[in-house]
Amino acid sequence: MSQRKALITGITGQDGSYLLELLLAKGYQVHGVVRRVALEDPEHRMSRILPHLNEVQLHSASLESYPSLHNVLARVQPDECYHLGAQSFVSYSFDDEFSTFNANINGTHYLLAALKEVAPRCRFYFAGTSEMFGLADEVPQNERTRFHPRSSYGISKVCGFDLTRNYREAYGIHASSGVLFNHESPRRGFEFVTRKITSGIARILAGQATELRLGNLEARRDWGHAREYVEAMWLMLQQPEPNDYVIATGESHSVREFVEVAFDHVGLDWNAYVRESPELYRPAEVNSLLGDASRARATLGWRPKTTFEQLVGEMLEADCRALGVAAPGISSAHHR
Ligand code: NAP
Ligand code: G4F
């Protein structure tokens, strides 16, 4: 059997980097779409995939340009395409709805339209999100739960989800969407709340900060480990028929609980450091998310393994180690 080829958009992000490693381990020839500027400054812009730069073929293209995506797909002729590239920060989507829509809606449309033209047998994965449920009217949320997005990010992902389903139904493309709940790791961007907390604690321990300013501490999320969630993406594209799958742990915690567990882990009292800042509240909040991944368990055989406490500990240890700080709960083993 010839070597399978995969193309990943968003390969420089948290999930892209874990997916790259998974596919390399499975013997794939991996191609990645990156922004042109990334190729000029790999040290900073490709930090998550630096160890694998000689094992992956990178192509510069823009999610805002149909011809550039068409060219890459025509040249690579992938068997599987994982579309992870997106403006993924919900807060920022309130500041700039336009760039969020351009990247997330047009980018998905251009990629699907090009796929249909030049690689119609390529299997396609769309990175859907629990933000599509937003103000959910049932708990827990599954594949049949109604969408009620609360940000332009959420709206853009509903549109990408609908585009993906429509290309499946109208043109027979093997196109699947993962509806992934929040997933984190030591590679999470610093702007997301979990990494903001663990890196903030490391800075406090290192004497570089005296407080941690956060927004809404009562928001609840279903947090899992990114390394496990990219396995679900791959499993979706191995199924004979395309479908949509919720991927979640089935357990939810508040931001406050994340804070408590994290500060506890290093023996600090969080009340002495955390300030709740109303200016960090969102204009429309998604208060609570909890996923039901029964379909993924039954059909893909997928289930989460990392516990909430293990996730917090792994992220904290990595951030403390990066700053060379020691603390009661921090071991010397290396995780990444
Ligand atoms: P991430 O770390 O923010 O990575 C996003 C990737 O998209 C990066 O490679 C980034 O490239 C690229 N990108 C952003 N804007 C772009 C643009 N205008 N043109 C081209 N590329 C662009 O996100 P992630 O956590 O890995 O998430 C991967 C995907 O899953 C995203 O689509 C996200 O919306 C979705 N998702 C994430 C979660 C989660 O909890 N992590 C849950 C559900 C769904 P640069 O490095 O050049 O910026
Ligand atoms: O970590 P967050 O920014 O993640 P959010 O908004 O849930 O989005 C992430 O998960 C989605 C899946 O559901 C992805 F689709 C999306 O791409 C992204 O990866 O915020 C989590 C919660 C929110 O309720 C927010 O209001 O934490 C609350 N929060 C409280 N203080 C904060 C802060 N969020 C951030 N980023 N920074 C704070 O200081």
PDB file of N, CA and C in Angstrom, residues 237-328:
ATOM      1  N   LEU A 237     -11.842  10.239  10.142  1.00  0.00           N
ATOM      2  CA  LEU A 237     -11.556  10.086   8.704  1.00  0.00           C
ATOM      3  C   LEU A 237     -11.262   8.645   8.314  1.00  0.00           C
ATOM      4  N   GLN A 238     -11.198   7.727   9.278  1.00  0.00           N
ATOM      5  CA  GLN A 238     -10.983   6.310   8.945  1.00  0.00           C
ATOM      6  C   GLN A 238     -12.306   5.562   8.808  1.00  0.00           C
ATOM      7  N   GLN A 239     -13.435   6.230   9.105  1.00  0.00           N
ATOM      8  CA  GLN A 239     -14.739   5.570   9.050  1.00  0.00           C
ATOM      9  C   GLN A 239     -15.196   5.426   7.600  1.00  0.00           C
ATOM     10  N   PRO A 240     -15.931   4.347   7.298  1.00  0.00           N
ATOM     11  CA  PRO A 240     -16.415   4.192   5.920  1.00  0.00           C
ATOM     12  C   PRO A 240     -17.322   5.354   5.499  1.00  0.00           C
ATOM     13  N   GLU A 241     -18.135   5.859   6.430  1.00  0.00           N
ATOM     14  CA  GLU A 241     -19.052   6.963   6.113  1.00  0.00           C
ATOM     15  C   GLU A 241     -18.691   8.197   6.940  1.00  0.00           C
ATOM     16  N   PRO A 242     -18.797   9.375   6.323  1.00  0.00           N
ATOM     17  CA  PRO A 242     -18.533  10.608   7.096  1.00  0.00           C
ATOM     18  C   PRO A 242     -19.674  10.893   8.064  1.00  0.00           C
ATOM     19  N   ASN A 243     -19.380  11.614   9.138  1.00  0.00           N
ATOM     20  CA  ASN A 243     -20.413  11.971  10.117  1.00  0.00           C
ATOM     21  C   ASN A 243     -19.879  13.085  11.011  1.00  0.00           C
ATOM     22  N   ASP A 244     -20.695  13.537  11.942  1.00  0.00           N
ATOM     23  CA  ASP A 244     -20.295  14.569  12.893  1.00  0.00           C
ATOM     24  C   ASP A 244     -20.240  13.962  14.284  1.00  0.00           C
ATOM     25  N   TYR A 245     -19.226  14.341  15.054  1.00  0.00           N
ATOM     26  CA  TYR A 245     -19.014  13.722  16.367  1.00  0.00           C
ATOM     27  C   TYR A 245     -18.694  14.760  17.429  1.00  0.00           C
ATOM     28  N   VAL A 246     -19.390  14.673  18.561  1.00  0.00           N
ATOM     29  CA  VAL A 246     -19.019  15.440  19.746  1.00  0.00           C
ATOM     30  C   VAL A 246     -17.836  14.736  20.414  1.00  0.00           C
ATOM     31  N   ILE A 247     -16.825  15.533  20.781  1.00  0.00           N
ATOM     32  CA  ILE A 247     -15.669  14.988  21.494  1.00  0.00           C
ATOM     33  C   ILE A 247     -15.519  15.791  22.797  1.00  0.00           C
ATOM     34  N   ALA A 248     -15.635  15.088  23.922  1.00  0.00           N
ATOM     35  CA  ALA A 248     -15.672  15.764  25.226  1.00  0.00           C
ATOM     36  C   ALA A 248     -15.357  14.757  26.314  1.00  0.00           C
ATOM     37  N   THR A 249     -15.119  15.264  27.527  1.00  0.00           N
ATOM     38  CA  THR A 249     -14.837  14.345  28.639  1.00  0.00           C
ATOM     39  C   THR A 249     -16.106  13.944  29.382  1.00  0.00           C
ATOM     40  N   GLY A 250     -17.165  14.806  29.291  1.00  0.00           N
ATOM     41  CA  GLY A 250     -18.377  14.537  30.069  1.00  0.00           C
ATOM     42  C   GLY A 250     -18.268  15.033  31.503  1.00  0.00           C
ATOM     43  N   GLU A 251     -17.278  15.902  31.756  1.00  0.00           N
ATOM     44  CA  GLU A 251     -17.089  16.447  33.105  1.00  0.00           C
ATOM     45  C   GLU A 251     -16.848  17.943  32.961  1.00  0.00           C
ATOM     46  N   SER A 252     -17.515  18.747  33.772  1.00  0.00           N
ATOM     47  CA  SER A 252     -17.276  20.187  33.633  1.00  0.00           C
ATOM     48  C   SER A 252     -16.772  20.782  34.939  1.00  0.00           C
ATOM     49  N   HIS A 253     -15.970  21.842  34.789  1.00  0.00           N
ATOM     50  CA  HIS A 253     -15.407  22.560  35.943  1.00  0.00           C
ATOM     51  C   HIS A 253     -15.494  24.048  35.662  1.00  0.00           C
ATOM     52  N   SER A 254     -15.576  24.835  36.728  1.00  0.00           N
ATOM     53  CA  SER A 254     -15.570  26.288  36.542  1.00  0.00           C
ATOM     54  C   SER A 254     -14.132  26.775  36.434  1.00  0.00           C
ATOM     55  N   VAL A 255     -13.984  27.997  35.915  1.00  0.00           N
ATOM     56  CA  VAL A 255     -12.660  28.622  35.878  1.00  0.00           C
ATOM     57  C   VAL A 255     -12.130  28.727  37.308  1.00  0.00           C
ATOM     58  N   ARG A 256     -13.033  29.044  38.245  1.00  0.00           N
ATOM     59  CA  ARG A 256     -12.626  29.135  39.657  1.00  0.00           C
ATOM     60  C   ARG A 256     -12.030  27.810  40.137  1.00  0.00           C
ATOM     61  N   GLU A 257     -12.652  26.683  39.759  1.00  0.00           N
ATOM     62  CA  GLU A 257     -12.116  25.372  40.171  1.00  0.00           C
ATOM     63  C   GLU A 257     -10.740  25.128  39.555  1.00  0.00           C
ATOM     64  N   PHE A 258     -10.575  25.548  38.291  1.00  0.00           N
ATOM     65  CA  PHE A 258      -9.253  25.390  37.649  1.00  0.00           C
ATOM     66  C   PHE A 258      -8.208  26.164  38.454  1.00  0.00           C
ATOM     67  N   VAL A 259      -8.584  27.391  38.828  1.00  0.00           N
ATOM     68  CA  VAL A 259      -7.681  28.245  39.606  1.00  0.00           C
ATOM     69  C   VAL A 259      -7.317  27.568  40.932  1.00  0.00           C
ATOM     70  N   GLU A 260      -8.348  27.072  41.624  1.00  0.00           N
ATOM     71  CA  GLU A 260      -8.123  26.462  42.945  1.00  0.00           C
ATOM     72  C   GLU A 260      -7.186  25.262  42.845  1.00  0.00           C
ATOM     73  N   VAL A 261      -7.477  24.368  41.884  1.00  0.00           N
ATOM     74  CA  VAL A 261      -6.654  23.156  41.739  1.00  0.00           C
ATOM     75  C   VAL A 261      -5.217  23.537  41.369  1.00  0.00           C
ATOM     76  N   ALA A 262      -5.064  24.528  40.494  1.00  0.00           N
ATOM     77  CA  ALA A 262      -3.725  24.900  40.035  1.00  0.00           C
ATOM     78  C   ALA A 262      -2.901  25.540  41.163  1.00  0.00           C
ATOM     79  N   PHE A 263      -3.495  26.496  41.885  1.00  0.00           N
ATOM     80  CA  PHE A 263      -2.735  27.134  42.985  1.00  0.00           C
ATOM     81  C   PHE A 263      -2.440  26.119  44.084  1.00  0.00           C
ATOM     82  N   ASP A 264      -3.419  25.256  44.356  1.00  0.00           N
ATOM     83  CA  ASP A 264      -3.237  24.195  45.353  1.00  0.00           C
ATOM     84  C   ASP A 264      -2.055  23.304  45.011  1.00  0.00           C
ATOM     85  N   HIS A 265      -1.933  23.005  43.736  1.00  0.00           N
ATOM     86  CA  HIS A 265      -0.885  22.102  43.248  1.00  0.00           C
ATOM     87  C   HIS A 265       0.511  22.590  43.649  1.00  0.00           C
ATOM     88  N   VAL A 266       0.684  23.920  43.721  1.00  0.00           N
ATOM     89  CA  VAL A 266       2.011  24.454  44.068  1.00  0.00           C
ATOM     90  C   VAL A 266       2.033  25.058  45.473  1.00  0.00           C
ATOM     91  N   GLY A 267       0.969  24.775  46.240  1.00  0.00           N
ATOM     92  CA  GLY A 267       0.968  25.192  47.642  1.00  0.00           C
ATOM     93  C   GLY A 267       0.745  26.678  47.863  1.00  0.00           C
ATOM     94  N   LEU A 268       0.050  27.358  46.935  1.00  0.00           N
ATOM     95  CA  LEU A 268      -0.254  28.785  47.123  1.00  0.00           C
ATOM     96  C   LEU A 268      -1.747  28.972  47.354  1.00  0.00           C
ATOM     97  N   ASP A 269      -2.088  30.056  48.100  1.00  0.00           N
ATOM     98  CA  ASP A 269      -3.495  30.404  48.316  1.00  0.00           C
ATOM     99  C   ASP A 269      -3.919  31.350  47.196  1.00  0.00           C
ATOM    100  N   TRP A 270      -4.848  30.902  46.344  1.00  0.00           N
ATOM    101  CA  TRP A 270      -5.188  31.694  45.158  1.00  0.00           C
ATOM    102  C   TRP A 270      -5.804  33.042  45.497  1.00  0.00           C
ATOM    103  N   ASN A 271      -6.485  33.114  46.664  1.00  0.00           N
ATOM    104  CA  ASN A 271      -7.140  34.370  47.057  1.00  0.00           C
ATOM    105  C   ASN A 271      -6.143  35.523  47.168  1.00  0.00           C
ATOM    106  N   ALA A 272      -4.887  35.185  47.418  1.00  0.00           N
ATOM    107  CA  ALA A 272      -3.879  36.234  47.592  1.00  0.00           C
ATOM    108  C   ALA A 272      -3.394  36.791  46.257  1.00  0.00           C
ATOM    109  N   TYR A 273      -3.713  36.129  45.166  1.00  0.00           N
ATOM    110  CA  TYR A 273      -3.124  36.530  43.874  1.00  0.00           C
ATOM    111  C   TYR A 273      -4.135  36.861  42.776  1.00  0.00           C
ATOM    112  N   VAL A 274      -5.295  36.213  42.811  1.00  0.00           N
ATOM    113  CA  VAL A 274      -6.233  36.355  41.677  1.00  0.00           C
ATOM    114  C   VAL A 274      -7.157  37.554  41.866  1.00  0.00           C
ATOM    115  N   ARG A 275      -7.237  38.397  40.837  1.00  0.00           N
ATOM    116  CA  ARG A 275      -8.170  39.540  40.828  1.00  0.00           C
ATOM    117  C   ARG A 275      -9.153  39.322  39.702  1.00  0.00           C
ATOM    118  N   GLU A 276     -10.446  39.417  39.996  1.00  0.00           N
ATOM    119  CA  GLU A 276     -11.466  39.282  38.945  1.00  0.00           C
ATOM    120  C   GLU A 276     -11.701  40.668  38.349  1.00  0.00           C
ATOM    121  N   SER A 277     -11.449  40.813  37.041  1.00  0.00           N
ATOM    122  CA  SER A 277     -11.548  42.120  36.382  1.00  0.00           C
ATOM    123  C   SER A 277     -12.732  42.140  35.432  1.00  0.00           C
ATOM    124  N   PRO A 278     -13.757  42.940  35.749  1.00  0.00           N
ATOM    125  CA  PRO A 278     -14.946  42.992  34.881  1.00  0.00           C
ATOM    126  C   PRO A 278     -14.611  43.389  33.442  1.00  0.00           C
ATOM    127  N   GLU A 279     -13.522  44.123  33.241  1.00  0.00           N
ATOM    128  CA  GLU A 279     -13.202  44.511  31.845  1.00  0.00           C
ATOM    129  C   GLU A 279     -12.787  43.301  30.992  1.00  0.00           C
ATOM    130  N   LEU A 280     -12.535  42.174  31.653  1.00  0.00           N
ATOM    131  CA  LEU A 280     -12.205  40.959  30.888  1.00  0.00           C
ATOM    132  C   LEU A 280     -13.446  40.091  30.608  1.00  0.00           C
ATOM    133  N   TYR A 281     -14.623  40.541  31.097  1.00  0.00           N
ATOM    134  CA  TYR A 281     -15.850  39.795  30.786  1.00  0.00           C
ATOM    135  C   TYR A 281     -16.152  39.943  29.298  1.00  0.00           C
ATOM    136  N   ARG A 282     -16.830  38.956  28.749  1.00  0.00           N
ATOM    137  CA  ARG A 282     -17.205  39.018  27.324  1.00  0.00           C
ATOM    138  C   ARG A 282     -18.577  39.677  27.165  1.00  0.00           C
ATOM    139  N   PRO A 283     -18.804  40.364  26.037  1.00  0.00           N
ATOM    140  CA  PRO A 283     -20.118  40.997  25.822  1.00  0.00           C
ATOM    141  C   PRO A 283     -21.261  39.981  25.889  1.00  0.00           C
ATOM    142  N   ALA A 284     -21.024  38.764  25.407  1.00  0.00           N
ATOM    143  CA  ALA A 284     -21.998  37.676  25.546  1.00  0.00           C
ATOM    144  C   ALA A 284     -21.192  36.434  25.921  1.00  0.00           C
ATOM    145  N   GLU A 285     -21.481  35.901  27.085  1.00  0.00           N
ATOM    146  CA  GLU A 285     -20.683  34.777  27.619  1.00  0.00           C
ATOM    147  C   GLU A 285     -21.363  33.439  27.319  1.00  0.00           C
ATOM    148  N   VAL A 286     -20.557  32.419  27.127  1.00  0.00           N
ATOM    149  CA  VAL A 286     -21.059  31.041  27.123  1.00  0.00           C
ATOM    150  C   VAL A 286     -20.817  30.534  28.546  1.00  0.00           C
ATOM    151  N   ASN A 287     -21.879  30.464  29.319  1.00  0.00           N
ATOM    152  CA  ASN A 287     -21.702  30.222  30.758  1.00  0.00           C
ATOM    153  C   ASN A 287     -21.293  28.804  31.100  1.00  0.00           C
ATOM    154  N   SER A 288     -21.815  27.838  30.333  1.00  0.00           N
ATOM    155  CA  SER A 288     -21.593  26.461  30.758  1.00  0.00           C
ATOM    156  C   SER A 288     -21.635  25.502  29.571  1.00  0.00           C
ATOM    157  N   LEU A 289     -20.630  24.650  29.478  1.00  0.00           N
ATOM    158  CA  LEU A 289     -20.598  23.640  28.414  1.00  0.00           C
ATOM    159  C   LEU A 289     -20.269  22.283  29.005  1.00  0.00           C
ATOM    160  N   LEU A 290     -20.988  21.278  28.550  1.00  0.00           N
ATOM    161  CA  LEU A 290     -20.735  19.906  29.008  1.00  0.00           C
ATOM    162  C   LEU A 290     -21.108  18.975  27.855  1.00  0.00           C
ATOM    163  N   GLY A 291     -20.166  18.149  27.434  1.00  0.00           N
ATOM    164  CA  GLY A 291     -20.397  17.333  26.246  1.00  0.00           C
ATOM    165  C   GLY A 291     -20.753  15.880  26.541  1.00  0.00           C
ATOM    166  N   ASP A 292     -21.524  15.302  25.612  1.00  0.00           N
ATOM    167  CA  ASP A 292     -21.860  13.878  25.670  1.00  0.00           C
ATOM    168  C   ASP A 292     -21.247  13.221  24.431  1.00  0.00           C
ATOM    169  N   ALA A 293     -20.147  12.506  24.624  1.00  0.00           N
ATOM    170  CA  ALA A 293     -19.406  11.921  23.495  1.00  0.00           C
ATOM    171  C   ALA A 293     -19.788  10.461  23.261  1.00  0.00           C
ATOM    172  N   SER A 294     -21.047  10.113  23.521  1.00  0.00           N
ATOM    173  CA  SER A 294     -21.472   8.700  23.379  1.00  0.00           C
ATOM    174  C   SER A 294     -21.290   8.183  21.958  1.00  0.00           C
ATOM    175  N   ARG A 295     -21.624   9.014  20.961  1.00  0.00           N
ATOM    176  CA  ARG A 295     -21.493   8.538  19.569  1.00  0.00           C
ATOM    177  C   ARG A 295     -20.020   8.227  19.251  1.00  0.00           C
ATOM    178  N   ALA A 296     -19.126   9.083  19.697  1.00  0.00           N
ATOM    179  CA  ALA A 296     -17.695   8.846  19.422  1.00  0.00           C
ATOM    180  C   ALA A 296     -17.223   7.578  20.130  1.00  0.00           C
ATOM    181  N   ARG A 297     -17.755   7.357  21.325  1.00  0.00           N
ATOM    182  CA  ARG A 297     -17.348   6.156  22.072  1.00  0.00           C
ATOM    183  C   ARG A 297     -17.846   4.911  21.346  1.00  0.00           C
ATOM    184  N   ALA A 298     -19.096   4.953  20.906  1.00  0.00           N
ATOM    185  CA  ALA A 298     -19.698   3.764  20.279  1.00  0.00           C
ATOM    186  C   ALA A 298     -19.132   3.501  18.891  1.00  0.00           C
ATOM    187  N   THR A 299     -18.937   4.554  18.091  1.00  0.00           N
ATOM    188  CA  THR A 299     -18.553   4.347  16.688  1.00  0.00           C
ATOM    189  C   THR A 299     -17.047   4.382  16.485  1.00  0.00           C
ATOM    190  N   LEU A 300     -16.379   5.309  17.170  1.00  0.00           N
ATOM    191  CA  LEU A 300     -14.930   5.455  16.954  1.00  0.00           C
ATOM    192  C   LEU A 300     -14.122   4.672  17.980  1.00  0.00           C
ATOM    193  N   GLY A 301     -14.774   4.261  19.052  1.00  0.00           N
ATOM    194  CA  GLY A 301     -14.028   3.598  20.136  1.00  0.00           C
ATOM    195  C   GLY A 301     -13.157   4.597  20.877  1.00  0.00           C
ATOM    196  N   TRP A 302     -13.534   5.902  20.789  1.00  0.00           N
ATOM    197  CA  TRP A 302     -12.722   6.954  21.419  1.00  0.00           C
ATOM    198  C   TRP A 302     -13.219   7.240  22.828  1.00  0.00           C
ATOM    199  N   ARG A 303     -12.302   7.415  23.751  1.00  0.00           N
ATOM    200  CA  ARG A 303     -12.681   7.886  25.081  1.00  0.00           C
ATOM    201  C   ARG A 303     -11.520   8.689  25.670  1.00  0.00           C
ATOM    202  N   PRO A 304     -11.831   9.676  26.513  1.00  0.00           N
ATOM    203  CA  PRO A 304     -10.774  10.491  27.118  1.00  0.00           C
ATOM    204  C   PRO A 304     -10.040   9.709  28.203  1.00  0.00           C
ATOM    205  N   LYS A 305      -8.765  10.047  28.420  1.00  0.00           N
ATOM    206  CA  LYS A 305      -7.994   9.316  29.433  1.00  0.00           C
ATOM    207  C   LYS A 305      -7.468  10.231  30.538  1.00  0.00           C
ATOM    208  N   THR A 306      -7.044  11.434  30.163  1.00  0.00           N
ATOM    209  CA  THR A 306      -6.415  12.323  31.149  1.00  0.00           C
ATOM    210  C   THR A 306      -7.466  12.953  32.058  1.00  0.00           C
ATOM    211  N   THR A 307      -7.240  12.905  33.368  1.00  0.00           N
ATOM    212  CA  THR A 307      -8.193  13.532  34.295  1.00  0.00           C
ATOM    213  C   THR A 307      -7.929  15.043  34.347  1.00  0.00           C
ATOM    214  N   PHE A 308      -8.912  15.757  34.884  1.00  0.00           N
ATOM    215  CA  PHE A 308      -8.793  17.208  35.047  1.00  0.00           C
ATOM    216  C   PHE A 308      -7.541  17.550  35.871  1.00  0.00           C
ATOM    217  N   GLU A 309      -7.351  16.862  36.971  1.00  0.00           N
ATOM    218  CA  GLU A 309      -6.203  17.158  37.847  1.00  0.00           C
ATOM    219  C   GLU A 309      -4.884  16.868  37.135  1.00  0.00           C
ATOM    220  N   GLN A 310      -4.839  15.785  36.350  1.00  0.00           N
ATOM    221  CA  GLN A 310      -3.600  15.481  35.607  1.00  0.00           C
ATOM    222  C   GLN A 310      -3.307  16.561  34.566  1.00  0.00           C
ATOM    223  N   LEU A 311      -4.356  17.041  33.910  1.00  0.00           N
ATOM    224  CA  LEU A 311      -4.186  18.078  32.896  1.00  0.00           C
ATOM    225  C   LEU A 311      -3.618  19.353  33.522  1.00  0.00           C
ATOM    226  N   VAL A 312      -4.224  19.773  34.624  1.00  0.00           N
ATOM    227  CA  VAL A 312      -3.749  20.987  35.306  1.00  0.00           C
ATOM    228  C   VAL A 312      -2.286  20.793  35.722  1.00  0.00           C
ATOM    229  N   GLY A 313      -1.991  19.635  36.296  1.00  0.00           N
ATOM    230  CA  GLY A 313      -0.632  19.365  36.767  1.00  0.00           C
ATOM    231  C   GLY A 313       0.376  19.374  35.633  1.00  0.00           C
ATOM    232  N   GLU A 314       0.024  18.756  34.507  1.00  0.00           N
ATOM    233  CA  GLU A 314       0.963  18.690  33.375  1.00  0.00           C
ATOM    234  C   GLU A 314       1.261  20.090  32.822  1.00  0.00           C
ATOM    235  N   MET A 315       0.219  20.915  32.727  1.00  0.00           N
ATOM    236  CA  MET A 315       0.423  22.278  32.199  1.00  0.00           C
ATOM    237  C   MET A 315       1.261  23.114  33.163  1.00  0.00           C
ATOM    238  N   LEU A 316       0.967  22.969  34.443  1.00  0.00           N
ATOM    239  CA  LEU A 316       1.709  23.736  35.449  1.00  0.00           C
ATOM    240  C   LEU A 316       3.181  23.348  35.475  1.00  0.00           C
ATOM    241  N   GLU A 317       3.412  22.048  35.441  1.00  0.00           N
ATOM    242  CA  GLU A 317       4.801  21.577  35.503  1.00  0.00           C
ATOM    243  C   GLU A 317       5.590  22.109  34.319  1.00  0.00           C
ATOM    244  N   ALA A 318       4.990  22.082  33.142  1.00  0.00           N
ATOM    245  CA  ALA A 318       5.701  22.550  31.944  1.00  0.00           C
ATOM    246  C   ALA A 318       6.012  24.043  32.060  1.00  0.00           C
ATOM    247  N   ASP A 319       5.045  24.833  32.539  1.00  0.00           N
ATOM    248  CA  ASP A 319       5.278  26.280  32.648  1.00  0.00           C
ATOM    249  C   ASP A 319       6.312  26.600  33.726  1.00  0.00           C
ATOM    250  N   CYS A 320       6.272  25.866  34.823  1.00  0.00           N
ATOM    251  CA  CYS A 320       7.262  26.102  35.883  1.00  0.00           C
ATOM    252  C   CYS A 320       8.653  25.724  35.393  1.00  0.00           C
ATOM    253  N   ARG A 321       8.717  24.601  34.700  1.00  0.00           N
ATOM    254  CA  ARG A 321      10.024  24.154  34.204  1.00  0.00           C
ATOM    255  C   ARG A 321      10.594  25.150  33.210  1.00  0.00           C
ATOM    256  N   ALA A 322       9.737  25.717  32.367  1.00  0.00           N
ATOM    257  CA  ALA A 322      10.210  26.675  31.359  1.00  0.00           C
ATOM    258  C   ALA A 322      10.848  27.901  32.015  1.00  0.00           C
ATOM    259  N   LEU A 323      10.368  28.254  33.224  1.00  0.00           N
ATOM    260  CA  LEU A 323      10.945  29.418  33.913  1.00  0.00           C
ATOM    261  C   LEU A 323      11.966  28.993  34.975  1.00  0.00           C
ATOM    262  N   GLY A 324      12.201  27.689  35.060  1.00  0.00           N
ATOM    263  CA  GLY A 324      13.221  27.189  35.996  1.00  0.00           C
ATOM    264  C   GLY A 324      12.825  27.358  37.452  1.00  0.00           C
ATOM    265  N   VAL A 325      11.492  27.315  37.730  1.00  0.00           N
ATOM    266  CA  VAL A 325      11.097  27.489  39.125  1.00  0.00           C
ATOM    267  C   VAL A 325      10.726  26.155  39.762  1.00  0.00           C
ATOM    268  N   ALA A 326      11.010  26.074  41.048  1.00  0.00           N
ATOM    269  CA  ALA A 326      10.662  24.869  41.807  1.00  0.00           C
ATOM    270  C   ALA A 326       9.479  25.208  42.709  1.00  0.00           C
ATOM    271  N   ALA A 327       8.650  24.222  42.990  1.00  0.00           N
ATOM    272  CA  ALA A 327       7.521  24.406  43.906  1.00  0.00           C
ATOM    273  C   ALA A 327       7.167  23.052  44.480  1.00  0.00           C
ATOM    274  N   PRO A 328       6.433  23.041  45.597  1.00  0.00           N
ATOM    275  CA  PRO A 328       6.131  21.765  46.260  1.00  0.00           C
ATOM    276  C   PRO A 328       5.567  20.691  45.332  1.00  0.00           C
TER     277      PRO A 328
END
